[in-house]
XYZ file of N, CA and C in Angstrom:
786
model
N -80.249 -4.044 82.116
C -79.278 -2.961 82.202
C -78.083 -3.334 81.358
N -77.654 -2.411 80.491
C -76.556 -2.682 79.553
C -75.256 -2.862 80.309
N -74.403 -3.768 79.660
C -73.100 -4.067 80.258
C -72.071 -3.134 79.679
N -71.613 -2.201 80.472
C -70.582 -1.251 80.003
C -69.252 -1.701 80.578
N -68.553 -2.498 79.791
C -67.228 -2.977 80.224
C -66.150 -2.085 79.670
N -65.081 -1.931 80.395
C -63.969 -1.076 79.951
C -63.216 -1.744 78.802
N -62.805 -0.941 77.836
C -62.011 -1.513 76.719
C -60.663 -1.960 77.230
N -59.976 -2.722 76.349
C -58.635 -3.231 76.721
C -57.699 -2.074 76.900
N -56.881 -2.142 77.902
C -55.959 -1.023 78.143
C -54.959 -0.880 76.995
N -54.632 0.413 76.677
C -53.693 0.711 75.585
C -52.271 0.708 76.107
N -51.422 -0.084 75.483
C -50.017 -0.193 75.863
C -49.212 0.690 74.944
N -48.382 1.546 75.517
C -47.560 2.406 74.636
C -46.666 1.576 73.738
N -46.509 2.049 72.460
C -45.664 1.360 71.480
C -46.358 0.245 70.763
N -47.660 0.013 71.089
C -48.398 -1.054 70.436
C -49.573 -0.445 69.704
N -49.684 -0.817 68.407
C -50.771 -0.277 67.598
C -52.075 -0.918 68.037
N -53.095 -0.112 68.129
C -54.381 -0.704 68.515
C -54.903 -1.588 67.414
N -55.490 -2.666 67.779
C -56.030 -3.601 66.805
C -57.446 -3.205 66.457
N -57.747 -3.409 65.234
C -59.109 -3.123 64.781
C -60.027 -4.168 65.355
N -61.243 -3.764 65.610
C -62.159 -4.759 66.152
C -62.362 -5.895 65.193
N -62.351 -7.056 65.678
C -62.570 -8.246 64.853
C -61.312 -8.788 64.247
N -60.105 -8.163 64.460
C -58.837 -8.615 63.892
C -58.038 -9.329 64.957
N -57.456 -10.398 64.571
C -56.618 -11.162 65.489
C -55.163 -10.736 65.318
N -54.359 -10.986 66.303
C -52.952 -10.613 66.245
C -52.208 -11.398 65.196
N -52.713 -12.576 64.860
C -52.043 -13.388 63.845
C -52.291 -12.867 62.440
N -53.286 -11.982 62.260
C -53.573 -11.454 60.911
C -52.648 -10.314 60.527
N -51.834 -9.777 61.377
C -50.942 -8.653 61.047
C -49.754 -9.185 60.266
N -49.457 -8.618 59.055
C -48.332 -9.130 58.231
C -47.024 -8.835 58.928
N -46.061 -9.736 58.789
C -44.756 -9.506 59.429
C -43.978 -8.401 58.729
N -43.066 -7.797 59.415
C -42.236 -6.728 58.837
C -41.320 -7.305 57.763
N -41.084 -6.554 56.659
C -40.221 -7.081 55.570
C -38.796 -7.247 56.063
N -38.183 -8.308 55.583
C -36.806 -8.577 55.957
C -35.854 -7.653 55.188
N -34.772 -7.232 55.783
C -33.822 -6.370 55.064
C -33.186 -7.098 53.895
N -32.996 -6.338 52.775
C -32.419 -6.907 51.543
C -30.920 -7.067 51.741
N -30.497 -8.250 51.624
C -29.064 -8.520 51.773
C -28.424 -8.624 50.397
N -27.295 -8.018 50.203
C -26.584 -8.012 48.923
C -25.920 -9.352 48.710
N -26.032 -9.910 47.469
C -25.367 -11.202 47.224
C -23.870 -11.093 47.463
N -23.311 -12.152 47.921
C -21.875 -12.145 48.249
C -21.011 -11.992 47.000
N -21.534 -12.359 45.790
C -20.725 -12.250 44.572
C -20.549 -10.804 44.122
N -21.428 -9.884 44.541
C -21.328 -8.489 44.134
C -20.442 -7.667 45.053
N -20.123 -8.188 46.190
C -19.297 -7.426 47.121
C -17.901 -7.168 46.550
N -17.184 -8.160 45.986
C -15.870 -7.854 45.397
C -15.974 -6.914 44.200
N -17.074 -7.040 43.415
C -17.227 -6.162 42.250
C -17.413 -4.716 42.660
N -18.226 -4.502 43.716
C -18.398 -3.139 44.199
C -17.097 -2.587 44.780
N -16.355 -3.439 45.433
C -15.079 -2.979 45.993
C -14.091 -2.618 44.885
N -14.062 -3.425 43.808
C -13.163 -3.097 42.697
C -13.598 -1.811 42.003
N -14.893 -1.640 41.815
C -15.410 -0.431 41.157
C -15.060 0.821 41.964
N -15.228 0.730 43.264
C -14.888 1.881 44.100
C -13.386 2.153 44.068
N -12.563 1.116 44.071
C -11.127 1.317 44.018
C -10.649 1.809 42.663
N -11.323 1.398 41.559
C -10.917 1.835 40.224
C -11.181 3.310 40.014
N -12.229 3.851 40.638
C -12.544 5.271 40.487
C -11.923 6.133 41.581
N -11.223 5.493 42.495
C -10.545 6.273 43.528
C -9.311 6.952 42.941
N -8.712 7.824 43.715
C -7.516 8.544 43.260
C -6.402 7.544 42.967
N -5.887 7.541 41.729
C -4.856 6.613 41.319
C -5.379 5.297 40.802
N -6.705 5.113 40.707
C -7.267 3.882 40.187
C -7.155 3.797 38.675
N -7.492 2.616 38.134
C -7.351 2.386 36.692
C -8.324 3.261 35.906
N -9.598 3.225 36.263
C -10.591 4.009 35.539
C -10.386 5.509 35.755
N -9.963 5.878 36.941
C -9.708 7.296 37.209
C -8.537 7.802 36.361
N -7.502 6.994 36.205
C -6.363 7.396 35.381
C -6.753 7.503 33.914
N -7.583 6.559 33.426
C -8.020 6.634 32.030
C -8.892 7.865 31.789
N -9.734 8.191 32.755
C -10.566 9.375 32.627
C -9.721 10.638 32.612
N -8.675 10.676 33.410
C -7.787 11.829 33.402
C -7.056 11.962 32.068
N -6.701 10.820 31.452
C -6.074 10.878 30.130
C -7.020 11.477 29.100
N -8.293 11.074 29.141
C -9.274 11.628 28.203
C -9.535 13.103 28.472
N -9.602 13.480 29.729
C -9.907 14.866 30.065
C -8.769 15.806 29.687
N -7.537 15.335 29.797
C -6.386 16.174 29.505
C -5.909 16.075 28.056
N -6.521 15.192 27.256
C -6.074 15.008 25.873
C -6.224 16.278 25.027
N -7.359 17.024 25.096
C -7.445 18.242 24.263
C -6.377 19.270 24.593
N -6.002 19.382 25.856
C -4.984 20.363 26.215
C -3.577 19.936 25.846
N -3.297 18.637 25.873
C -1.963 18.156 25.556
C -1.694 18.098 24.067
N -2.743 18.006 23.232
C -2.522 17.893 21.800
C -2.186 16.468 21.396
N -1.947 16.292 20.072
C -1.712 14.953 19.546
C -0.412 14.359 20.087
N 0.635 15.162 20.187
C 1.924 14.646 20.616
C 1.983 14.417 22.126
N 1.173 15.108 22.898
C 1.239 14.977 24.333
C 0.218 14.045 24.945
N -0.810 13.657 24.214
C -1.843 12.789 24.776
C -1.320 11.370 24.947
N -2.077 10.588 25.709
C -1.672 9.215 26.004
C -1.662 8.375 24.736
N -0.814 7.339 24.730
C -0.679 6.510 23.538
C -1.954 5.718 23.261
N -2.631 5.271 24.291
C -3.831 4.489 24.042
C -4.936 5.353 23.447
N -4.952 6.648 23.767
C -5.929 7.551 23.144
C -5.605 7.725 21.661
N -4.311 7.833 21.329
C -3.921 7.918 19.918
C -4.340 6.661 19.156
N -4.137 5.499 19.784
C -4.501 4.244 19.123
C -6.002 4.154 18.878
N -6.792 4.576 19.863
C -8.252 4.532 19.704
C -8.702 5.503 18.617
N -8.150 6.718 18.605
C -8.525 7.692 17.582
C -8.100 7.230 16.193
N -6.897 6.652 16.082
C -6.457 6.155 14.777
C -7.315 5.009 14.276
N -7.671 4.092 15.183
C -8.526 2.975 14.794
C -9.909 3.463 14.379
N -10.441 4.452 15.105
C -11.744 5.004 14.741
C -11.689 5.687 13.379
N -10.594 6.406 13.105
C -10.461 7.051 11.800
C -10.376 6.046 10.666
N -9.618 4.947 10.882
C -9.522 3.917 9.844
C -10.876 3.266 9.595
N -11.609 2.998 10.656
C -12.941 2.401 10.494
C -13.882 3.345 9.747
N -13.795 4.646 10.043
C -14.644 5.607 9.343
C -14.310 5.664 7.859
N -13.021 5.625 7.536
C -12.625 5.646 6.126
C -13.104 4.389 5.409
N -12.981 3.230 6.068
C -13.442 1.986 5.452
C -14.943 2.024 5.208
N -15.699 2.562 6.164
C -17.150 2.648 5.993
C -17.510 3.588 4.847
N -16.798 4.726 4.757
C -17.070 5.659 3.668
C -16.713 5.060 2.310
N -15.580 4.373 2.246
C -15.207 3.749 0.978
C -16.176 2.641 0.593
N -16.635 1.885 1.592
C -17.601 0.831 1.294
C -18.910 1.408 0.771
N -19.311 2.550 1.335
C -20.538 3.163 0.835
C -20.370 3.840 -0.509
N -19.145 4.343 -0.765
C -18.924 5.050 -2.029
C -18.559 4.125 -3.173
N -18.235 2.861 -2.885
C -17.839 1.949 -3.958
C -18.964 1.738 -4.957
N -20.158 1.512 -4.439
C -21.290 1.314 -5.340
C -21.600 2.542 -6.173
N -21.505 3.717 -5.543
C -21.792 4.950 -6.273
C -20.749 5.198 -7.350
N -19.469 4.994 -7.008
C -18.415 5.205 -8.004
C -18.499 4.195 -9.139
N -18.811 2.953 -8.810
C -18.934 1.944 -9.861
C -20.084 2.267 -10.804
N -21.197 2.714 -10.249
C -22.335 3.076 -11.092
C -22.014 4.296 -11.959
N -21.320 5.288 -11.361
C -20.960 6.471 -12.148
C -19.974 6.121 -13.260
N -19.006 5.247 -12.980
C -18.057 4.840 -14.011
C -18.743 4.052 -15.121
N -19.691 3.216 -14.738
C -20.425 2.465 -15.758
C -21.234 3.408 -16.654
N -21.849 4.402 -16.061
C -22.606 5.376 -16.863
C -21.674 6.169 -17.780
N -20.469 6.505 -17.267
C -19.538 7.274 -18.079
C -19.029 6.472 -19.260
N -18.718 5.186 -19.001
C -18.164 4.371 -20.078
C -19.186 3.987 -21.130
N -20.436 4.007 -20.782
C -21.486 3.651 -21.747
C -22.290 4.863 -22.190
N -21.721 6.051 -22.037
C -22.476 7.259 -22.392
C -22.469 7.531 -23.883
N -21.430 7.101 -24.601
C -21.322 7.411 -26.030
C -22.118 6.400 -26.845
N -22.495 6.742 -28.055
C -23.200 5.772 -28.912
C -22.299 4.598 -29.258
N -22.899 3.490 -29.659
C -22.144 2.311 -30.039
C -21.349 2.589 -31.299
N -20.096 2.156 -31.290
C -19.227 2.371 -32.432
C -19.531 1.307 -33.476
N -19.702 1.713 -34.682
C -19.989 0.809 -35.781
C -19.042 1.098 -36.936
N -18.682 0.073 -37.641
C -17.792 0.226 -38.774
C -18.514 0.985 -39.877
N -17.899 2.050 -40.342
C -18.488 2.835 -41.419
C -19.539 3.816 -40.963
N -19.825 3.905 -39.671
C -20.836 4.837 -39.174
C -20.207 6.221 -39.053
N -20.650 7.156 -39.850
C -20.083 8.500 -39.867
C -20.823 9.344 -38.839
N -20.361 9.305 -37.595
C -21.014 10.063 -36.534
C -20.338 11.394 -36.272
N -19.187 11.645 -36.862
C -18.497 12.911 -36.696
C -18.443 13.633 -38.037
N -18.316 14.935 -37.972
C -18.336 15.753 -39.182
C -17.139 16.685 -39.180
N -16.871 17.267 -40.343
C -15.815 18.262 -40.454
C -14.436 17.635 -40.491
N -13.453 18.471 -40.175
C -12.068 18.014 -40.181
C -11.832 16.960 -39.098
N -12.568 17.049 -38.012
C -12.407 16.076 -36.929
C -12.743 14.663 -37.383
N -13.662 14.536 -38.362
C -14.047 13.210 -38.847
C -12.906 12.513 -39.568
N -11.961 13.274 -40.129
C -10.833 12.660 -40.833
C -10.000 11.820 -39.868
N -9.882 12.269 -38.625
C -9.111 11.535 -37.620
C -10.001 10.614 -36.791
N -11.199 11.068 -36.482
C -12.059 10.313 -35.572
C -12.672 9.088 -36.243
N -13.071 9.205 -37.491
C -13.725 8.081 -38.152
C -12.820 6.865 -38.321
N -11.553 7.004 -38.720
C -10.692 5.805 -38.769
C -10.468 5.171 -37.390
N -10.390 5.982 -36.357
C -10.210 5.424 -35.013
C -11.442 4.638 -34.595
N -12.626 5.165 -34.877
C -13.867 4.439 -34.564
C -13.926 3.118 -35.328
N -13.581 3.168 -36.576
C -13.631 1.947 -37.389
C -12.624 0.910 -36.905
N -11.439 1.357 -36.537
C -10.414 0.429 -36.047
C -10.848 -0.212 -34.740
N -11.395 0.580 -33.819
C -11.838 0.032 -32.528
C -12.976 -0.948 -32.724
N -13.951 -0.615 -33.614
C -15.085 -1.512 -33.833
C -14.662 -2.810 -34.486
N -13.641 -2.764 -35.343
C -13.223 -3.973 -36.046
C -12.370 -4.887 -35.179
N -11.705 -4.355 -34.154
C -10.779 -5.159 -33.377
C -11.233 -5.388 -31.932
N -12.450 -5.038 -31.593
C -12.936 -5.240 -30.220
C -14.115 -6.187 -30.154
N -14.356 -6.958 -31.226
C -15.511 -7.862 -31.223
C -15.327 -9.003 -30.236
N -14.102 -9.453 -30.025
C -13.864 -10.588 -29.123
C -13.571 -10.160 -27.692
N -13.654 -8.895 -27.390
C -13.381 -8.413 -26.040
C -14.622 -8.540 -25.167
N -14.455 -8.660 -23.843
C -15.635 -8.762 -22.970
C -16.381 -7.442 -22.794
N -15.864 -6.351 -23.304
C -16.547 -5.059 -23.234
C -16.904 -4.619 -24.639
N -17.846 -3.694 -24.723
C -18.318 -3.251 -26.028
C -17.335 -2.280 -26.653
N -17.513 -2.041 -27.948
C -16.644 -1.110 -28.661
C -16.847 0.318 -28.177
N -18.067 0.657 -27.769
C -18.316 2.009 -27.265
C -17.553 2.258 -25.969
N -17.434 1.216 -25.144
C -16.663 1.361 -23.904
C -15.180 1.571 -24.196
N -14.662 0.840 -25.163
C -13.259 1.016 -25.538
C -13.029 2.424 -26.084
N -13.964 2.904 -26.877
C -13.828 4.250 -27.442
C -13.873 5.318 -26.340
N -14.720 5.109 -25.346
C -14.804 6.052 -24.230
C -13.515 6.044 -23.410
N -12.955 4.849 -23.162
C -11.693 4.758 -22.435
C -10.589 5.470 -23.205
N -10.573 5.307 -24.505
C -9.563 5.989 -25.328
C -9.686 7.507 -25.188
N -10.899 8.024 -25.175
C -11.089 9.466 -25.009
C -10.684 9.939 -23.620
N -11.041 9.176 -22.593
C -10.709 9.576 -21.223
C -9.200 9.585 -21.014
N -8.499 8.590 -21.554
C -7.037 8.538 -21.404
C -6.387 9.724 -22.109
N -6.862 10.065 -23.291
C -6.308 11.222 -23.986
C -6.558 12.521 -23.239
N -7.751 12.672 -22.680
C -8.054 13.881 -21.909
C -7.205 13.955 -20.646
N -6.993 12.813 -19.998
C -6.135 12.793 -18.809
C -4.703 13.189 -19.145
N -4.158 12.640 -20.232
C -2.799 12.997 -20.621
C -2.661 14.457 -20.980
N -3.681 15.035 -21.598
C -3.620 16.447 -21.979
C -3.679 17.361 -20.761
N -4.613 17.093 -19.848
C -4.800 17.975 -18.693
C -3.673 17.808 -17.684
N -3.353 16.559 -17.334
C -2.296 16.335 -16.346
C -0.923 16.685 -16.897
N -0.716 16.512 -18.207
C 0.550 16.929 -18.791
C 0.729 18.429 -18.778
N -0.388 19.173 -18.827
C -0.306 20.628 -18.743
C 0.248 21.065 -17.400
N 0.013 20.269 -16.361
C 0.524 20.578 -15.030
C 1.875 19.896 -14.764
N 2.579 19.552 -15.818
C 3.955 19.047 -15.773
C 4.077 17.717 -15.040
N 3.126 16.825 -15.256
C 3.216 15.486 -14.682
C 3.972 14.590 -15.658
N 5.057 13.978 -15.203
C 5.876 13.146 -16.090
C 5.114 11.910 -16.560
N 4.399 11.257 -15.643
C 3.623 10.091 -16.042
C 2.534 10.432 -17.042
N 1.874 11.557 -16.843
C 0.837 11.969 -17.778
C 1.423 12.297 -19.148
N 2.614 12.861 -19.181
C 3.242 13.168 -20.465
C 3.639 11.900 -21.204
N 4.095 10.892 -20.473
C 4.359 9.607 -21.112
C 3.070 8.988 -21.645
N 1.986 9.104 -20.878
C 0.692 8.597 -21.336
C 0.228 9.334 -22.582
N 0.408 10.636 -22.600
C 0.015 11.429 -23.766
C 0.823 11.036 -25.008
N 2.102 10.780 -24.835
C 2.941 10.377 -25.968
C 2.510 9.021 -26.513
N 2.274 8.056 -25.624
C 1.827 6.744 -26.075
C 0.442 6.811 -26.706
N -0.430 7.631 -26.136
C -1.778 7.784 -26.690
C -1.728 8.383 -28.090
N -0.894 9.378 -28.292
C -0.781 9.983 -29.616
C -0.217 9.020 -30.633
N 0.815 8.242 -30.249
C 1.379 7.271 -31.189
C 0.352 6.204 -31.557
N -0.423 5.725 -30.565
C -1.450 4.721 -30.853
C -2.553 5.290 -31.741
N -2.935 6.532 -31.508
C -3.977 7.147 -32.330
C -3.512 7.306 -33.772
N -2.277 7.743 -33.963
C -1.748 7.905 -35.320
C -1.658 6.555 -36.029
N -1.267 5.515 -35.295
C -1.198 4.180 -35.897
C -2.587 3.688 -36.299
N -3.612 3.923 -35.479
C -4.974 3.510 -35.838
C -5.485 4.264 -37.045
N -5.190 5.541 -37.124
C -5.613 6.328 -38.291
C -4.924 5.823 -39.550
N -3.645 5.530 -39.469
C -2.913 5.051 -40.639
C -3.417 3.678 -41.091
N -3.880 2.850 -40.146
C -4.329 1.501 -40.498
C -5.742 1.500 -41.066
N -6.649 2.267 -40.458
C -8.067 2.188 -40.828
C -8.508 3.237 -41.823
N -7.675 4.202 -42.163
C -8.083 5.235 -43.123
C -8.170 4.633 -44.526
N -9.017 5.187 -45.398
C -9.081 4.695 -46.786
C -7.733 4.796 -47.476
N -7.491 3.880 -48.398
C -6.177 3.806 -49.037
C -5.851 5.060 -49.825
N -6.843 5.657 -50.489
C -6.559 6.828 -51.309
C -6.342 8.090 -50.468
N -6.818 8.120 -49.244
C -6.628 9.288 -48.392
C -5.858 8.989 -47.125
N -5.109 7.884 -47.113
C -4.405 7.466 -45.895
C -3.303 8.451 -45.521
N -2.577 8.934 -46.535
C -1.478 9.848 -46.237
C -1.996 11.159 -45.656
N -3.068 11.687 -46.232
C -3.632 12.948 -45.734
C -4.186 12.768 -44.329
N -4.902 11.665 -44.092
C -5.481 11.432 -42.769
C -4.393 11.272 -41.712
N -3.315 10.536 -42.054
C -2.217 10.366 -41.092
C -1.513 11.682 -40.822
N -1.299 12.481 -41.871
C -0.659 13.779 -41.674
C -1.497 14.705 -40.810
N -2.810 14.715 -41.003
C -3.669 15.553 -40.173
C -3.665 15.064 -38.716
N -3.604 13.755 -38.519
C -3.543 13.221 -37.150
C -2.250 13.644 -36.463
N -1.131 13.606 -37.212
C 0.145 14.026 -36.631
C 0.118 15.509 -36.288
N -0.442 16.335 -37.186
C -0.504 17.774 -36.920
C -1.410 18.085 -35.733
N -2.550 17.379 -35.651
C -3.464 17.630 -34.529
C -2.821 17.232 -33.207
N -2.138 16.088 -33.191
C -1.485 15.659 -31.954
C -0.331 16.589 -31.590
N 0.401 17.079 -32.580
C 1.504 18.001 -32.314
C 0.994 19.326 -31.763
N -0.104 19.824 -32.331
C -0.668 21.078 -31.837
C -1.168 20.934 -30.403
N -1.794 19.805 -30.093
C -2.264 19.596 -28.724
C -1.107 19.369 -27.761
N 0.036 18.906 -28.271
C 1.198 18.689 -27.408
C 1.797 19.991 -26.903
N 1.459 21.106 -27.535
C 1.927 22.397 -27.029
C 1.433 22.618 -25.604
N 0.225 22.165 -25.316
C -0.320 22.305 -23.966
C 0.103 21.149 -23.069
N 0.124 19.933 -23.624
C 0.439 18.770 -22.786
C 1.911 18.702 -22.432
N 2.773 19.193 -23.306
C 4.216 19.108 -23.077
C 4.840 20.471 -22.896
N 4.094 21.395 -22.322
C 4.613 22.748 -22.171
C 5.801 22.750 -21.213
N 6.791 23.551 -21.529
C 7.984 23.625 -20.707
C 9.016 22.569 -20.995
N 8.667 21.575 -21.819
C 9.615 20.510 -22.137
C 10.489 20.946 -23.299
N 11.790 20.883 -23.122
C 12.727 21.317 -24.153
C 13.692 20.197 -24.474
N 14.152 20.174 -25.738
C 15.129 19.183 -26.178
C 16.550 19.687 -26.059
N 16.741 20.930 -25.606
C 18.076 21.481 -25.452
C 18.736 20.840 -24.237
N 19.942 20.320 -24.406
C 20.597 19.677 -23.251
C 20.922 20.691 -22.175
N 20.790 20.276 -20.966
C 21.080 21.134 -19.819
C 22.500 20.888 -19.344
N 23.221 21.978 -19.100
C 24.591 21.904 -18.630
C 24.619 22.260 -17.153
N 25.176 21.383 -16.380
C 25.311 21.599 -14.947
C 26.801 21.771 -14.638
N 27.204 22.962 -14.248
C 28.590 23.271 -13.921
C 28.747 23.203 -12.417
N 29.583 22.300 -11.996
C 29.813 22.114 -10.562
C 31.036 22.933 -10.160
N 30.800 24.056 -9.577
C 31.873 24.962 -9.167
C 32.041 24.852 -7.663
N 32.877 23.938 -7.253
C 33.079 23.705 -5.814
C 34.467 24.191 -5.418
N 34.594 24.652 -4.239
C 35.882 25.118 -3.739
C 36.823 23.940 -3.551
N 38.114 24.152 -3.784
C 39.060 23.029 -3.595
C 39.051 22.550 -2.159
N 39.120 21.263 -2.008
C 39.082 20.695 -0.668
C 40.378 20.931 0.091
N 40.241 21.156 1.336
C 41.387 21.390 2.208
C 41.564 20.148 3.062
N 42.716 19.520 2.948
C 42.988 18.292 3.679
C 43.603 18.625 5.030
N 43.026 18.088 6.039
C 43.523 18.292 7.397
C 44.024 16.949 7.912
N 45.306 16.892 8.199
C 45.918 15.655 8.677
C 46.386 15.865 10.113
N 45.781 15.199 11.039
C 46.151 15.441 12.452
C 47.542 14.929 12.810
N 48.147 14.043 11.952
C 49.456 13.538 12.317
C 50.584 14.523 12.021
N 50.308 15.642 11.376
C 51.335 16.642 11.113
C 51.391 17.582 12.307
N 52.541 17.691 12.936
C 52.712 18.540 14.110
C 53.692 19.658 13.784
N 53.377 20.818 14.242
C 54.268 21.973 14.056
C 55.258 21.991 15.212
N 56.608 21.993 14.945
C 57.579 21.970 16.047
C 57.538 23.257 16.851
N 57.749 23.117 18.139
C 57.761 24.283 19.024
C 59.063 25.058 18.829
N 59.059 26.337 19.027
C 60.291 27.122 18.868
C 61.345 26.707 19.900
N 62.607 26.729 19.483
C 63.706 26.316 20.370
C 63.904 27.317 21.494
N 64.297 26.789 22.661
C 64.530 27.664 23.819
C 65.815 28.473 23.619
N 65.867 29.670 24.100
C 67.090 30.469 23.937
C 68.244 29.855 24.716
N 69.482 30.085 24.286
C 70.637 29.520 25.028
C 70.723 30.075 26.441
N 71.444 29.308 27.269
C 71.523 29.691 28.683
C 72.262 31.003 28.872
N 73.283 31.247 27.999
C 74.043 32.479 28.149
C 73.195 33.711 27.907
N 72.182 33.567 27.037
C 71.349 34.720 26.718
C 70.208 34.890 27.702
N 70.099 34.010 28.681
C 68.993 34.114 29.627
C 69.191 35.321 30.511
N 68.162 35.983 30.946
C 68.300 37.141 31.820
C 68.840 36.743 33.173
N 69.408 37.736 33.900
C 70.023 37.468 35.197
C 69.028 37.152 36.288
N 67.789 37.567 36.082
C 66.811 37.361 37.153
C 66.148 36.002 37.079
N 66.634 35.136 36.205
C 66.037 33.816 36.081
C 66.920 32.826 36.816
N 66.393 32.097 37.749
C 67.114 31.110 38.513
C 66.480 29.741 38.278
N 67.329 28.735 38.063
C 66.832 27.390 37.874
C 66.448 26.773 39.199
N 65.380 26.031 39.172
C 64.910 25.347 40.372
C 65.577 23.984 40.476
N 66.164 23.728 41.621
C 66.800 22.430 41.868
C 65.794 21.483 42.513
N 65.669 20.324 41.944
C 64.738 19.354 42.490
C 65.366 18.609 43.665
């Protein structure tokens, strides 16, 4: 006859054990995670910094109110940060543009053909002035660290700058244009052929004078007269006092006036 024994009684609050499992096989409950003691002050500071009147809360309010206050009303530290950021951006842009500008300037200065003595690369009336200048530059730039073509290009750029900027009444550009014209005339007079030197120099002077109409526009040699018509100055001396009018004699005083006895 089979043995029908009653199972173990079930106790409330206790999980039933699976058959064949011992009580020692049940894993223990995980221990609560305790926060390291070094983070407690940091959390307290963080909470206090973002509280009303805290350091981080005040800085955030400065940033939030900066667009409404404008440049003059925003906090000084925001102005300093924006100014520093702007300077850094300009430095980065200049650093990136330096290589591009240097390459463009190198291409510009070496764009013209090499200047050679006796090389007739210009034609017409312009060659009378241009050819002696080319010959002079080629003959006197052999010992320079740059080529003659670069010197010739610089000479052209300086003349163009003086002409254009002088048209807009720039004093420095007009001085540059005057010096450039004198140097050009001297080079033409030195390097032009001996039999045509006078004609070449005269044409250079006429060409520079005609171009000076645009570069030196508005400039006159008539002296300017400045008439200073000022009103005569009025001297005020506080030490001059106007005497008060004398009191009338006692006999002429009216009858209704009585002297006060102290």
